[in-house]
PDB file of C-alpha atoms in Angstrom:
ATOM      1  CA  UNK A   1      -7.471 -54.090  -8.178  1.00  0.00           C
ATOM      2  CA  UNK A   2      -4.282 -52.246  -7.204  1.00  0.00           C
ATOM      3  CA  UNK A   3      -1.245 -52.957  -9.380  1.00  0.00           C
ATOM      4  CA  UNK A   4       2.391 -51.905  -9.091  1.00  0.00           C
ATOM      5  CA  UNK A   5       4.237 -51.429 -12.376  1.00  0.00           C
ATOM      6  CA  UNK A   6       8.029 -51.426 -12.149  1.00  0.00           C
ATOM      7  CA  UNK A   7      10.259 -50.684 -15.119  1.00  0.00           C
ATOM      8  CA  UNK A   8      13.918 -49.936 -15.718  1.00  0.00           C
ATOM      9  CA  UNK A   9      15.211 -47.427 -18.279  1.00  0.00           C
ATOM     10  CA  UNK A  10      18.988 -46.952 -18.704  1.00  0.00           C
ATOM     11  CA  UNK A  11      19.624 -48.450 -15.267  1.00  0.00           C
ATOM     12  CA  UNK A  12      17.113 -46.212 -13.469  1.00  0.00           C
ATOM     13  CA  UNK A  13      14.157 -47.918 -11.764  1.00  0.00           C
ATOM     14  CA  UNK A  14      10.683 -46.411 -11.897  1.00  0.00           C
ATOM     15  CA  UNK A  15       7.520 -47.462 -10.074  1.00  0.00           C
ATOM     16  CA  UNK A  16       3.941 -46.655 -10.898  1.00  0.00           C
ATOM     17  CA  UNK A  17       0.888 -47.766  -8.891  1.00  0.00           C
ATOM     18  CA  UNK A  18      -2.486 -47.880 -10.607  1.00  0.00           C
ATOM     19  CA  UNK A  19      -6.010 -48.882  -9.653  1.00  0.00           C
ATOM     20  CA  UNK A  20      -7.520 -50.941 -12.433  1.00  0.00           C
ATOM     21  CA  UNK A  21     -10.975 -52.372 -12.924  1.00  0.00           C
ATOM     22  CA  UNK A  22     -10.880 -56.146 -13.114  1.00  0.00           C
ATOM     23  CA  UNK A  23     -12.735 -56.166 -16.431  1.00  0.00           C
ATOM     24  CA  UNK A  24     -10.380 -53.659 -18.096  1.00  0.00           C
ATOM     25  CA  UNK A  25      -7.093 -54.571 -16.418  1.00  0.00           C
ATOM     26  CA  UNK A  26      -5.388 -55.982 -19.544  1.00  0.00           C
ATOM     27  CA  UNK A  27      -6.428 -53.018 -21.667  1.00  0.00           C
ATOM     28  CA  UNK A  28      -5.146 -50.565 -19.049  1.00  0.00           C
ATOM     29  CA  UNK A  29      -1.833 -52.420 -18.668  1.00  0.00           C
ATOM     30  CA  UNK A  30      -1.438 -52.504 -22.441  1.00  0.00           C
ATOM     31  CA  UNK A  31      -1.996 -48.720 -22.629  1.00  0.00           C
ATOM     32  CA  UNK A  32       0.512 -48.092 -19.807  1.00  0.00           C
ATOM     33  CA  UNK A  33       3.151 -50.211 -21.556  1.00  0.00           C
ATOM     34  CA  UNK A  34       2.599 -48.382 -24.861  1.00  0.00           C
ATOM     35  CA  UNK A  35       2.908 -44.993 -23.132  1.00  0.00           C
ATOM     36  CA  UNK A  36       6.088 -46.014 -21.307  1.00  0.00           C
ATOM     37  CA  UNK A  37       7.645 -47.310 -24.537  1.00  0.00           C
ATOM     38  CA  UNK A  38       6.746 -44.086 -26.361  1.00  0.00           C
ATOM     39  CA  UNK A  39       7.961 -41.834 -23.545  1.00  0.00           C
ATOM     40  CA  UNK A  40      11.362 -43.534 -23.326  1.00  0.00           C
ATOM     41  CA  UNK A  41      11.759 -44.207 -27.079  1.00  0.00           C
ATOM     42  CA  UNK A  42      11.625 -47.970 -26.625  1.00  0.00           C
ATOM     43  CA  UNK A  43      14.607 -48.076 -24.253  1.00  0.00           C
ATOM     44  CA  UNK A  44      12.785 -49.943 -21.483  1.00  0.00           C
ATOM     45  CA  UNK A  45      15.070 -52.743 -20.258  1.00  0.00           C
ATOM     46  CA  UNK A  46      12.708 -54.516 -17.861  1.00  0.00           C
ATOM     47  CA  UNK A  47       8.991 -54.347 -17.168  1.00  0.00           C
ATOM     48  CA  UNK A  48       7.131 -56.097 -14.365  1.00  0.00           C
ATOM     49  CA  UNK A  49       3.649 -55.949 -12.902  1.00  0.00           C
ATOM     50  CA  UNK A  50       2.704 -57.029  -9.388  1.00  0.00           C
ATOM     51  CA  UNK A  51      -0.696 -57.262  -7.765  1.00  0.00           C
ATOM     52  CA  UNK A  52      -0.757 -55.478  -4.385  1.00  0.00           C
ATOM     53  CA  UNK A  53      -2.379 -57.989  -2.085  1.00  0.00           C
ATOM     54  CA  UNK A  54      -2.088 -56.197   1.259  1.00  0.00           C
ATOM     55  CA  UNK A  55      -0.995 -52.785   2.560  1.00  0.00           C
ATOM     56  CA  UNK A  56      -0.086 -51.951   6.130  1.00  0.00           C
ATOM     57  CA  UNK A  57       0.458 -48.329   7.252  1.00  0.00           C
ATOM     58  CA  UNK A  58       3.875 -47.919   8.889  1.00  0.00           C
ATOM     59  CA  UNK A  59       2.471 -45.344  11.315  1.00  0.00           C
ATOM     60  CA  UNK A  60       0.827 -48.137  13.317  1.00  0.00           C
ATOM     61  CA  UNK A  61       4.223 -49.813  13.774  1.00  0.00           C
ATOM     62  CA  UNK A  62       6.531 -46.797  14.069  1.00  0.00           C
ATOM     63  CA  UNK A  63       4.680 -44.527  16.525  1.00  0.00           C
ATOM     64  CA  UNK A  64       4.669 -46.878  19.557  1.00  0.00           C
ATOM     65  CA  UNK A  65       8.326 -47.677  18.905  1.00  0.00           C
ATOM     66  CA  UNK A  66       9.364 -44.013  18.571  1.00  0.00           C
ATOM     67  CA  UNK A  67       7.386 -43.065  21.676  1.00  0.00           C
ATOM     68  CA  UNK A  68       9.048 -45.813  23.734  1.00  0.00           C
ATOM     69  CA  UNK A  69      12.549 -44.881  22.598  1.00  0.00           C
ATOM     70  CA  UNK A  70      11.961 -41.193  23.324  1.00  0.00           C
ATOM     71  CA  UNK A  71      10.508 -41.890  26.776  1.00  0.00           C
ATOM     72  CA  UNK A  72      13.270 -44.296  27.779  1.00  0.00           C
ATOM     73  CA  UNK A  73      16.039 -42.031  26.473  1.00  0.00           C
ATOM     74  CA  UNK A  74      15.206 -39.660  29.351  1.00  0.00           C
ATOM     75  CA  UNK A  75      16.395 -42.408  31.751  1.00  0.00           C
ATOM     76  CA  UNK A  76      19.737 -42.777  29.987  1.00  0.00           C
ATOM     77  CA  UNK A  77      22.661 -40.561  30.893  1.00  0.00           C
ATOM     78  CA  UNK A  78      24.831 -40.010  27.807  1.00  0.00           C
ATOM     79  CA  UNK A  79      27.350 -37.699  29.478  1.00  0.00           C
ATOM     80  CA  UNK A  80      28.345 -36.468  32.928  1.00  0.00           C
ATOM     81  CA  UNK A  81      28.135 -32.902  31.606  1.00  0.00           C
ATOM     82  CA  UNK A  82      24.488 -31.832  32.040  1.00  0.00           C
ATOM     83  CA  UNK A  83      24.583 -29.434  29.052  1.00  0.00           C
ATOM     84  CA  UNK A  84      26.037 -32.085  26.711  1.00  0.00           C
ATOM     85  CA  UNK A  85      23.560 -34.644  28.050  1.00  0.00           C
ATOM     86  CA  UNK A  86      20.652 -32.251  27.296  1.00  0.00           C
ATOM     87  CA  UNK A  87      21.970 -31.575  23.758  1.00  0.00           C
ATOM     88  CA  UNK A  88      22.348 -35.295  22.991  1.00  0.00           C
ATOM     89  CA  UNK A  89      18.832 -36.086  24.252  1.00  0.00           C
ATOM     90  CA  UNK A  90      17.374 -33.169  22.264  1.00  0.00           C
ATOM     91  CA  UNK A  91      19.124 -34.312  19.066  1.00  0.00           C
ATOM     92  CA  UNK A  92      18.017 -37.916  19.620  1.00  0.00           C
ATOM     93  CA  UNK A  93      14.395 -36.861  20.208  1.00  0.00           C
ATOM     94  CA  UNK A  94      14.411 -34.563  17.155  1.00  0.00           C
ATOM     95  CA  UNK A  95      15.921 -37.263  14.942  1.00  0.00           C
ATOM     96  CA  UNK A  96      13.391 -39.859  16.077  1.00  0.00           C
ATOM     97  CA  UNK A  97      10.579 -37.347  15.505  1.00  0.00           C
ATOM     98  CA  UNK A  98      11.766 -36.531  11.969  1.00  0.00           C
ATOM     99  CA  UNK A  99      12.175 -40.196  11.002  1.00  0.00           C
ATOM    100  CA  UNK A 100       8.789 -41.123  12.474  1.00  0.00           C
ATOM    101  CA  UNK A 101       7.189 -38.124  10.744  1.00  0.00           C
ATOM    102  CA  UNK A 102       8.467 -39.285   7.354  1.00  0.00           C
ATOM    103  CA  UNK A 103       7.423 -42.883   7.893  1.00  0.00           C
ATOM    104  CA  UNK A 104       3.954 -42.248   9.357  1.00  0.00           C
ATOM    105  CA  UNK A 105       2.293 -41.856   5.954  1.00  0.00           C
ATOM    106  CA  UNK A 106       4.248 -44.704   4.332  1.00  0.00           C
ATOM    107  CA  UNK A 107       2.962 -48.199   3.671  1.00  0.00           C
ATOM    108  CA  UNK A 108       4.442 -51.666   3.591  1.00  0.00           C
ATOM    109  CA  UNK A 109       2.861 -53.749   0.865  1.00  0.00           C
ATOM    110  CA  UNK A 110       2.784 -57.446   0.062  1.00  0.00           C
ATOM    111  CA  UNK A 111       2.813 -58.088  -3.664  1.00  0.00           C
ATOM    112  CA  UNK A 112       2.403 -61.040  -6.010  1.00  0.00           C
ATOM    113  CA  UNK A 113       4.358 -60.779  -9.253  1.00  0.00           C
ATOM    114  CA  UNK A 114       2.182 -61.293 -12.314  1.00  0.00           C
ATOM    115  CA  UNK A 115       4.376 -60.279 -15.267  1.00  0.00           C
ATOM    116  CA  UNK A 116       8.154 -59.956 -15.611  1.00  0.00           C
ATOM    117  CA  UNK A 117       9.672 -59.437 -19.076  1.00  0.00           C
ATOM    118  CA  UNK A 118      12.910 -58.080 -20.544  1.00  0.00           C
ATOM    119  CA  UNK A 119      12.946 -55.507 -23.375  1.00  0.00           C
ATOM    120  CA  UNK A 120       9.147 -55.194 -23.729  1.00  0.00           C
ATOM    121  CA  UNK A 121       9.378 -52.497 -26.405  1.00  0.00           C
ATOM    122  CA  UNK A 122      11.245 -54.521 -29.053  1.00  0.00           C
ATOM    123  CA  UNK A 123       8.000 -55.410 -30.815  1.00  0.00           C
ATOM    124  CA  UNK A 124       6.354 -52.910 -33.146  1.00  0.00           C
ATOM    125  CA  UNK A 125       3.231 -52.857 -31.006  1.00  0.00           C
ATOM    126  CA  UNK A 126       3.900 -53.861 -27.419  1.00  0.00           C
ATOM    127  CA  UNK A 127       0.991 -55.783 -25.994  1.00  0.00           C
ATOM    128  CA  UNK A 128       0.341 -56.957 -22.481  1.00  0.00           C
ATOM    129  CA  UNK A 129      -1.285 -60.069 -23.963  1.00  0.00           C
ATOM    130  CA  UNK A 130       2.059 -61.012 -25.531  1.00  0.00           C
ATOM    131  CA  UNK A 131       3.819 -60.375 -22.208  1.00  0.00           C
ATOM    132  CA  UNK A 132       1.400 -62.656 -20.362  1.00  0.00           C
ATOM    133  CA  UNK A 133       1.946 -65.386 -22.957  1.00  0.00           C
ATOM    134  CA  UNK A 134       5.726 -65.048 -22.548  1.00  0.00           C
ATOM    135  CA  UNK A 135       5.393 -65.097 -18.775  1.00  0.00           C
ATOM    136  CA  UNK A 136       3.338 -68.319 -18.800  1.00  0.00           C
ATOM    137  CA  UNK A 137       5.867 -70.028 -21.092  1.00  0.00           C
ATOM    138  CA  UNK A 138       8.813 -69.327 -18.754  1.00  0.00           C
TER     139      UNK A 138
END
């Protein structure tokens, strides 16, 4: 089971993705919450856990798009000056290549929120079981 843990400390958002065994998921989440509270001296403002239901690699979407744009940009004339036209096309192709290169290894994920609580570290011993109880009551 793949879980995304999002938490906010002093206005800064953090994200952690873990793979948890179904049988030990609550224990693992409880340990993560304790470690986060200890690391940030209990100053965690928000804490949420989402189950990652589906992941889709962006490379499958981006590459055909980038290839089409690059190929069709050769048909477009940006300037009457041949040198300027060549420079613009080179910059456009390089930019598309850099953006596509960064996005190729990225993923889009669909998530289902499981837990969302404010100030999870206020208790002496933060427990994921308490968070789940609070979540169900809301």
